[in-house]
Short mmCIF file of C-alpha atoms in Angstrom, two decimals:
data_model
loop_
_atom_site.label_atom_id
_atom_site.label_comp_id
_atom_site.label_asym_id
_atom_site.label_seq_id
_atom_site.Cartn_x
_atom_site.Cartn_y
_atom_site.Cartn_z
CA UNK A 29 55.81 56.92 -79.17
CA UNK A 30 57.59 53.72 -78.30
CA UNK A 31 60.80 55.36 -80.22
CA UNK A 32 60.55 58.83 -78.91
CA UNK A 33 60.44 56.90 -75.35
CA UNK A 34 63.82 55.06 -75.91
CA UNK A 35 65.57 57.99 -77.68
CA UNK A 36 64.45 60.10 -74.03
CA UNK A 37 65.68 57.54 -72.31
CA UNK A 38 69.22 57.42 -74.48
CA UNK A 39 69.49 61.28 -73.98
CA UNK A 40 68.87 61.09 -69.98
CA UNK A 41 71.40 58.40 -69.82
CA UNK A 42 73.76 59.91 -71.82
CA UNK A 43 73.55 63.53 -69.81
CA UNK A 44 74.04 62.56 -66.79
CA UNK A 45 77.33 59.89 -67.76
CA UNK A 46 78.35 63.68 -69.29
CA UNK A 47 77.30 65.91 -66.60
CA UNK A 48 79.80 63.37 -63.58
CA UNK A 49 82.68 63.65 -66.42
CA UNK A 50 82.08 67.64 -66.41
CA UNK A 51 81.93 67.46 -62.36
CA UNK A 52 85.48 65.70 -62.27
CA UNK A 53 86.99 67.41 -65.03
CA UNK A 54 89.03 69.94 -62.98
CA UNK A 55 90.76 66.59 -61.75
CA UNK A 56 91.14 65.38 -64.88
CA UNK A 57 92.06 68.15 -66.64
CA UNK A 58 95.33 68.02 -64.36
CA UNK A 59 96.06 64.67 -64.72
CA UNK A 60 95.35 63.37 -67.97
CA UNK A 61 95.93 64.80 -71.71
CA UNK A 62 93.29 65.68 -74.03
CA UNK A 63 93.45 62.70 -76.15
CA UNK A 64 92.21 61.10 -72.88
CA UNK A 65 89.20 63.84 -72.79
CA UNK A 66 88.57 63.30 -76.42
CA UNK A 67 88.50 59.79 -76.66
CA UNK A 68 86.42 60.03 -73.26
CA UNK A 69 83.90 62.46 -74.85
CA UNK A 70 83.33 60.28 -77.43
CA UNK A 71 82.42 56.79 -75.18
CA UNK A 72 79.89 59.46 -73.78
CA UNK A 73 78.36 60.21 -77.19
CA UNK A 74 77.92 56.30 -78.17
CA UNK A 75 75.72 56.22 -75.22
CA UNK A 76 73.26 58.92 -77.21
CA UNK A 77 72.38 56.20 -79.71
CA UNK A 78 72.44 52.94 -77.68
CA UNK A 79 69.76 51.69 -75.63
CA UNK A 80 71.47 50.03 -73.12
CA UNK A 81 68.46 50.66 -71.12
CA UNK A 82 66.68 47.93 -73.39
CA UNK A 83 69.61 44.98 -73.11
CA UNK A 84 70.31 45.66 -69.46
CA UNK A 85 67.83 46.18 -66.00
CA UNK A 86 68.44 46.88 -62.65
CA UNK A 87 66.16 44.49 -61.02
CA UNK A 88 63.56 46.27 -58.79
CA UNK A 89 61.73 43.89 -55.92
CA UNK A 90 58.01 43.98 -56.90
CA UNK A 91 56.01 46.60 -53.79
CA UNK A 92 52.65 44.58 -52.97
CA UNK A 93 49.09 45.99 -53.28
CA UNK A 94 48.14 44.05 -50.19
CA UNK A 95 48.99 45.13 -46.91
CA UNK A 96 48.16 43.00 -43.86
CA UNK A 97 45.35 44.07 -41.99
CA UNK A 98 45.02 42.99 -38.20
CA UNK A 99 41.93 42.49 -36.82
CA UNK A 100 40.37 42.02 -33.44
CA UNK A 101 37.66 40.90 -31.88
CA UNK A 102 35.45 43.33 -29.28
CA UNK A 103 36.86 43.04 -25.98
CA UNK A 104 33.69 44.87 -24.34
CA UNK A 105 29.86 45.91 -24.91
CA UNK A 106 31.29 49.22 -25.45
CA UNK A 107 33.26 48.43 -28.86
CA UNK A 108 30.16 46.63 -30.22
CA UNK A 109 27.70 49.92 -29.29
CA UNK A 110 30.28 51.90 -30.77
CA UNK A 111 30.56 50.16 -34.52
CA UNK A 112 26.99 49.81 -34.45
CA UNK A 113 26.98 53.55 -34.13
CA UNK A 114 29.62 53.59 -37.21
CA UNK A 115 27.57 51.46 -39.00
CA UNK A 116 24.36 53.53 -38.55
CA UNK A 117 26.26 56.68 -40.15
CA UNK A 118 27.82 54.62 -43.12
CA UNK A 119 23.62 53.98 -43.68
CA UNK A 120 23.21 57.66 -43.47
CA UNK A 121 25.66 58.45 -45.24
CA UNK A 122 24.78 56.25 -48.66
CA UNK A 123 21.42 57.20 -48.13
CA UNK A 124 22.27 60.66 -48.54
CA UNK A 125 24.69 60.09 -51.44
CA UNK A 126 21.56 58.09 -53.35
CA UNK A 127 19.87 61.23 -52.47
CA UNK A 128 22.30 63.54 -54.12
CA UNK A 129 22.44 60.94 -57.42
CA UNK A 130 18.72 61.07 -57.56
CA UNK A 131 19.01 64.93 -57.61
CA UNK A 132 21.90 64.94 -60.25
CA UNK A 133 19.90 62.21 -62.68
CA UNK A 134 16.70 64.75 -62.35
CA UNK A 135 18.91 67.86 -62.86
CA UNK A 136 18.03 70.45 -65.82
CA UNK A 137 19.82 69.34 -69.05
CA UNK A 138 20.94 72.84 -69.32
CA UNK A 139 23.46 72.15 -65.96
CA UNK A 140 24.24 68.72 -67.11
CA UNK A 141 25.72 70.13 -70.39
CA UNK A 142 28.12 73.03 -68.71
CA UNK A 143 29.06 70.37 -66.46
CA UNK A 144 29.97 67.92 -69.30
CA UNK A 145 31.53 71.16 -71.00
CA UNK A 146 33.87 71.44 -68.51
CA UNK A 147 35.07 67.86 -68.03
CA UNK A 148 35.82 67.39 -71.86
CA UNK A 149 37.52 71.03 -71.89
CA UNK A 150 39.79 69.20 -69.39
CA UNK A 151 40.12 66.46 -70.92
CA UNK A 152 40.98 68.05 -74.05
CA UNK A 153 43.80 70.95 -72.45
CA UNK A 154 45.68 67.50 -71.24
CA UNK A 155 45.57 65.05 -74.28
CA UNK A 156 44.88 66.43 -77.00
CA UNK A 157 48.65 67.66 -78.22
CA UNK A 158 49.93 64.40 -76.97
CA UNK A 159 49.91 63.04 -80.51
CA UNK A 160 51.81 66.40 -82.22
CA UNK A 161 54.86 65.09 -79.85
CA UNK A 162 56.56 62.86 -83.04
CA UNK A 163 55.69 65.58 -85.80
CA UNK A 164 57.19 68.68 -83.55
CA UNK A 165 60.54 66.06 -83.08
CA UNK A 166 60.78 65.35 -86.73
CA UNK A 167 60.27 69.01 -87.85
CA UNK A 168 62.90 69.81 -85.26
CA UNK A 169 65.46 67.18 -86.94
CA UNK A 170 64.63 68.46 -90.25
CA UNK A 171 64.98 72.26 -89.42
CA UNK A 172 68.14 71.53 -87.57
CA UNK A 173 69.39 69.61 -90.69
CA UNK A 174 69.05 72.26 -93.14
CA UNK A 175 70.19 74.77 -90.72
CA UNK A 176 74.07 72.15 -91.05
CA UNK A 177 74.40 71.34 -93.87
CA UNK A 178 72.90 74.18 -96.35
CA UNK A 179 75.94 76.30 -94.89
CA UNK A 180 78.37 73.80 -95.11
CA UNK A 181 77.21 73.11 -98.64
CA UNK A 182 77.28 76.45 -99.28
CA UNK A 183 80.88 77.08 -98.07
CA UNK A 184 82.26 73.81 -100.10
CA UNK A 185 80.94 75.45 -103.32
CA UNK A 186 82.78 78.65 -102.03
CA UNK A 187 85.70 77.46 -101.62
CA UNK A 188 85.75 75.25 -104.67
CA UNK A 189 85.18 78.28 -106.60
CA UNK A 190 87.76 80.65 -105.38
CA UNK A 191 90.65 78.33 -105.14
CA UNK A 192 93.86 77.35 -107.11
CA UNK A 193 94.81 74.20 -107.75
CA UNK A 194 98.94 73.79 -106.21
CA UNK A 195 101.06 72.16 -109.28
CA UNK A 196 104.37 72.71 -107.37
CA UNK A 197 105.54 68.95 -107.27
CA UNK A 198 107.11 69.58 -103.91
CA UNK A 199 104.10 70.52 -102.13
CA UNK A 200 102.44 67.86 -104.18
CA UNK A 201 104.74 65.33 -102.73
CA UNK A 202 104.24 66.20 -99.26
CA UNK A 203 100.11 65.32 -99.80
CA UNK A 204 97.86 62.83 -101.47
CA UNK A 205 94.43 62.36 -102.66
CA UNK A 206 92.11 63.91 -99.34
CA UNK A 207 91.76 68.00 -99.76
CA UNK A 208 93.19 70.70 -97.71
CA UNK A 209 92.52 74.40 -98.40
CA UNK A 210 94.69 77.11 -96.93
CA UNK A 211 95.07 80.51 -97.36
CA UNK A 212 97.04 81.94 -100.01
CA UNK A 213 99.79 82.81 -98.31
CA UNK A 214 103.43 82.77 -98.73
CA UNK A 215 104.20 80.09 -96.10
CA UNK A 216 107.54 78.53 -96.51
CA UNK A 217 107.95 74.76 -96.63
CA UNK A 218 108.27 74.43 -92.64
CA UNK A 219 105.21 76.15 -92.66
CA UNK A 220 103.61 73.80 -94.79
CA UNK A 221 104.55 71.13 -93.43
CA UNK A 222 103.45 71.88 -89.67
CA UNK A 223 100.37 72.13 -91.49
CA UNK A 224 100.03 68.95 -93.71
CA UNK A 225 101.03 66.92 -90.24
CA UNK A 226 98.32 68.31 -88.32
CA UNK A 227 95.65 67.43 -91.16
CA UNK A 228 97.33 64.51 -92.10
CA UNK A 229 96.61 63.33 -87.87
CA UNK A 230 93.09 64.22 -88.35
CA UNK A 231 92.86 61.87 -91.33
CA UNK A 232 94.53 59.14 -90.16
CA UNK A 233 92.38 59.30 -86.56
CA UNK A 234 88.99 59.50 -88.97
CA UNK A 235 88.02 62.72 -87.52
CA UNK A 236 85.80 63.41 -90.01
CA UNK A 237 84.06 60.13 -89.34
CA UNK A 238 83.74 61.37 -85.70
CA UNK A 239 82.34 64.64 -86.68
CA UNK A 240 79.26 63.33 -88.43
CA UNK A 241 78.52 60.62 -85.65
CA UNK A 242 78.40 63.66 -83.61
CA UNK A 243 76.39 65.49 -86.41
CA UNK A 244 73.68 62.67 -86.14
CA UNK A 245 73.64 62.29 -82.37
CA UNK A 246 73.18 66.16 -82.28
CA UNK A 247 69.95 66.09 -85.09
CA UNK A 248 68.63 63.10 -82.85
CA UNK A 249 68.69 64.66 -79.60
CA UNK A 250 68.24 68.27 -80.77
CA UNK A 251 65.83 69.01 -77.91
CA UNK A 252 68.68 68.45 -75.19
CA UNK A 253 71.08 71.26 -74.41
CA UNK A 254 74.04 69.46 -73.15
CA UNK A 255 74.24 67.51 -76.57
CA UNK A 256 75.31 70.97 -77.52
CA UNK A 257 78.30 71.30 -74.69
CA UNK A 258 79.30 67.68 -75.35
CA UNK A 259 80.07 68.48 -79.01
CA UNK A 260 81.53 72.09 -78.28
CA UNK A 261 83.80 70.31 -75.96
CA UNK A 262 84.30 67.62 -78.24
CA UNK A 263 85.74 69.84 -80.84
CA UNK A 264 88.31 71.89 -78.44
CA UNK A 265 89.64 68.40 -77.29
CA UNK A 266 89.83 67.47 -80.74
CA UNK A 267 92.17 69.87 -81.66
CA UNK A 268 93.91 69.66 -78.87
CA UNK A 269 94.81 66.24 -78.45
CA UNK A 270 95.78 66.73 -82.62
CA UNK A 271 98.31 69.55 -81.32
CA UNK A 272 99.63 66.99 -78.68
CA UNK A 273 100.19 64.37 -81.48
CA UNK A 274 101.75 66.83 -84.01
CA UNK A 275 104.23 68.14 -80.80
CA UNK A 276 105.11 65.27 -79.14
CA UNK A 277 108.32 64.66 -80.71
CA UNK A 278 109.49 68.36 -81.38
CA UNK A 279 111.45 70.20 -78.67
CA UNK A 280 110.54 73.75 -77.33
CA UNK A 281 111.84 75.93 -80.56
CA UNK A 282 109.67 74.02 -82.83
CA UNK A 283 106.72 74.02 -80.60
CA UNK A 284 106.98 78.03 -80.64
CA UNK A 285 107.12 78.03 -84.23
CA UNK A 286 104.02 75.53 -84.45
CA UNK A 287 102.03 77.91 -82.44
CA UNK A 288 102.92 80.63 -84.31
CA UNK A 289 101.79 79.29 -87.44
CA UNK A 290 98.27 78.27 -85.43
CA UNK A 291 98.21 81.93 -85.03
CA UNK A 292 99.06 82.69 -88.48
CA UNK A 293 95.78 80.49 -89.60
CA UNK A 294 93.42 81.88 -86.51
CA UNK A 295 91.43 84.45 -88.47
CA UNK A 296 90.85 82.95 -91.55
CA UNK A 297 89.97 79.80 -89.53
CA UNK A 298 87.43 81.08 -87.25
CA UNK A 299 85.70 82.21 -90.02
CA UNK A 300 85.53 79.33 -92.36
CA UNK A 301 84.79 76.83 -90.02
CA UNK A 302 82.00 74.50 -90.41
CA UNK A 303 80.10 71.51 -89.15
CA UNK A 304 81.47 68.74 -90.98
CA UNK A 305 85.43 70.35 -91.41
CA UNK A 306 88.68 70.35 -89.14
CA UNK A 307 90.16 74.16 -88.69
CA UNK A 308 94.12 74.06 -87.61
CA UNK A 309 93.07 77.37 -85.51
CA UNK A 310 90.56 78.35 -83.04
CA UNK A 311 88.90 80.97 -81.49
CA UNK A 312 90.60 83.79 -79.24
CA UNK A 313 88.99 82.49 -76.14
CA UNK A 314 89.99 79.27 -76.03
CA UNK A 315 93.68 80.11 -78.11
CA UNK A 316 95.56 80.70 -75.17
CA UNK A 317 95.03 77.53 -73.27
CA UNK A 318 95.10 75.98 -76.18
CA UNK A 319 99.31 77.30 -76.90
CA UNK A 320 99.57 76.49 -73.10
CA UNK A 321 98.55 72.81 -73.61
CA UNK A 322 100.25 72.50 -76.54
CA UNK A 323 103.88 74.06 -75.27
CA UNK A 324 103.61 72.08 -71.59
CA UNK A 325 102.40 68.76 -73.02
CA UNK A 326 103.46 65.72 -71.78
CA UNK A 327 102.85 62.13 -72.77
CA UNK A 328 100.97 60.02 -69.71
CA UNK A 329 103.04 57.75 -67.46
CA UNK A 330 101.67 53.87 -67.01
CA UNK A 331 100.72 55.10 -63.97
CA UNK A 332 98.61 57.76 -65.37
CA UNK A 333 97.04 55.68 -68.08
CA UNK A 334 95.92 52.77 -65.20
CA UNK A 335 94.35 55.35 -63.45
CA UNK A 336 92.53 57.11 -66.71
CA UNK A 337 90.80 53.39 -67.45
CA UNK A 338 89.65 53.24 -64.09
CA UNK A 339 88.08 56.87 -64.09
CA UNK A 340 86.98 56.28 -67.34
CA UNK A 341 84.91 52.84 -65.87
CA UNK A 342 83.76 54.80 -62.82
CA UNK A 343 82.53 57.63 -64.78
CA UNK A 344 80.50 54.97 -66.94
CA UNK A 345 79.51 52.99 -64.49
CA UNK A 346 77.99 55.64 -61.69
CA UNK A 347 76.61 57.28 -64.92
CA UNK A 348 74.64 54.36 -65.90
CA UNK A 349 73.63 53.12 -62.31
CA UNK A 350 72.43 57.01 -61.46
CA UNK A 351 70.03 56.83 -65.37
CA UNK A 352 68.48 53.26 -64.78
CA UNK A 353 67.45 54.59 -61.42
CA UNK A 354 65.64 57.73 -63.17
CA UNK A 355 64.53 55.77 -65.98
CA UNK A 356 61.23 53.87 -65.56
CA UNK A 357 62.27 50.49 -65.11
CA UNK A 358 59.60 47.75 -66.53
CA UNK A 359 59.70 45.72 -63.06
CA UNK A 360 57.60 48.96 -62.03
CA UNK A 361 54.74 47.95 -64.31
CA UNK A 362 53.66 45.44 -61.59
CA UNK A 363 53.13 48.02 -59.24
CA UNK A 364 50.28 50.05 -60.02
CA UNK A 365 49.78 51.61 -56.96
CA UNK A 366 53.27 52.37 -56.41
#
């Protein structure tokens, strides 16, 4: 349980650093490029797997279990007849509740076993699924597992099967070792090579790499739903910080024709895309802003790039202050009561 505890506690910190980055992003999104976002999202996801919570504590001040007590002595004759009186009903009182335990230890063994009948059926509707808490999280990782990678699998054999191997030297020369499958189309050499420089980016960044840390966090943490926006984001701003690279020298004219072979690849993209794989295209939805970003781009000013650190260690910083002050901090095991 002491695992599942940290992991909870990962997720909860994680979230909320996520959730303040999703609050400012309609600043940010003005401001700063999406290799900024990217680059951003993916600080956010390291904090899915490491328990700061475990190396670093916000130190609480211990609350005591003693509280002074002032007393007094009686001013008057009044204040003495008056606790006598007090005292008198406090007799009463325990002489009636000996009463009522003499009348429960002489009760009819028939009551006494409803009675204990109903304490153990509470006691059994509140602990007794605690322990299926680790097997329903592993079955979850497992389950989500299969449901990744059997059609990614699947889609590698696929692919394997149905494609041709290139022998044109040309084309040959323009690639190396790593594979990239496109469709068999008649795309002229400008064509191809748009293409090639957009996977070659991913390649050289270690996308890939990126994609199964995310793949792990997400099997971890399968139980939280913004795990599930952070990577959906985290694959938009992929792409488009890619597009930003592959554009940033090229002047208008070539951007069109970049983002007309995007279009080109949309269809066959949106329906081979997988888990572990980069797609050059993307879905309708998000193609338009996605030709926007790509067309308008600019590279950040000095300016711009002091002020992204310092969001970047605000957003981090607020995130991780807000979580240890959810989180159950161990000072708080001194205070019981509290």
């Amino acid at each position: 349980m002491e695992i599942l505890s940290t992991i909870f506690n990962m997720s909860i910190t994680g979230s909320i650093i996520f959730l303040l980055f999703l609050l400012i992003k309609p600043l940010t999104k003005k401001n700063f490029n999406s290799s900024w976002h990217y680059k951003m999202i993916i600080m956010i996801l390291i904090f899915f797997v490491l328990p700061v919570g475990n190396f670093i504590e916000i130190p609480i001040r211990p609350i005591s279990n003693i509280f002074p007590v002032e007393t007094q002595e009686p001013k008057n004759l009044d204040n003495i007849i008056k606790n006598e009186d007090a005292e008198d009903i406090q007799k009463s009182k325990g002489m009636e509740e000996q009463q009522h335990k003499y009348e429960i230890k002489h009760e009819s063994p028939a009551a006494m076993e409803s009675e204990n009948y109903n304490l153990n059926k509470k006691d059994f509707s509140i602990d007794s699924y605690r322990y299926l808490i680790p097997y329903i999280w592993l079955a979850g990782m497992v389950i989500l597992f299969l449901l990744k990678i059997i059609p990614y699998i699947r889609f590698k054999s696929i692919i394997l099967k149905d494609s041709l191997e290139v022998h044109d030297k040309e084309v040959l020369d323009d690639w190396f070792k790593p594979y990239i499958w496109i469709p068999s189309t008649d795309e002229d050499e400008k064509a191809l090579e748009v293409i090639f420089l957009h996977e070659l980016n991913h390649y050289k960044r270690k996308d890939i790499i990126m994609k199964a840390f995310g793949f792990i966090v997400n099997i971890i943490h399968w139980f939280n739903p913004i795990v599930y926006i952070l990577l959906k984001d985290m694959d938009m701003y992929c792409e488009y910080s890619i597009d930003e690279k592959v554009v940033g020298s090229m002047n208008i004219d070539d951007r069109k024709y970049y983002g007309e072979t995007i279009l080109k690849l949309v269809d066959n993209s949106i329906e081979r895309k997988n888990t572990l794989t980069t797609a050059m295209g993307s879905s309708g939805k998000k193609l338009k802003s996605r030709l926007e970003n790509m067309l308008f781009f600019k590279k950040n000013s000095k300016n711009r790039f002091i002020i992204s650190l310092f969001v970047v260690v605000l957003i981090l910083l607020s995130g991780f202050t807000i979580a240890c002050n959810i989180i159950p901090n161990k000072a708080l095991e001194a205070n019981d009561s509290f």
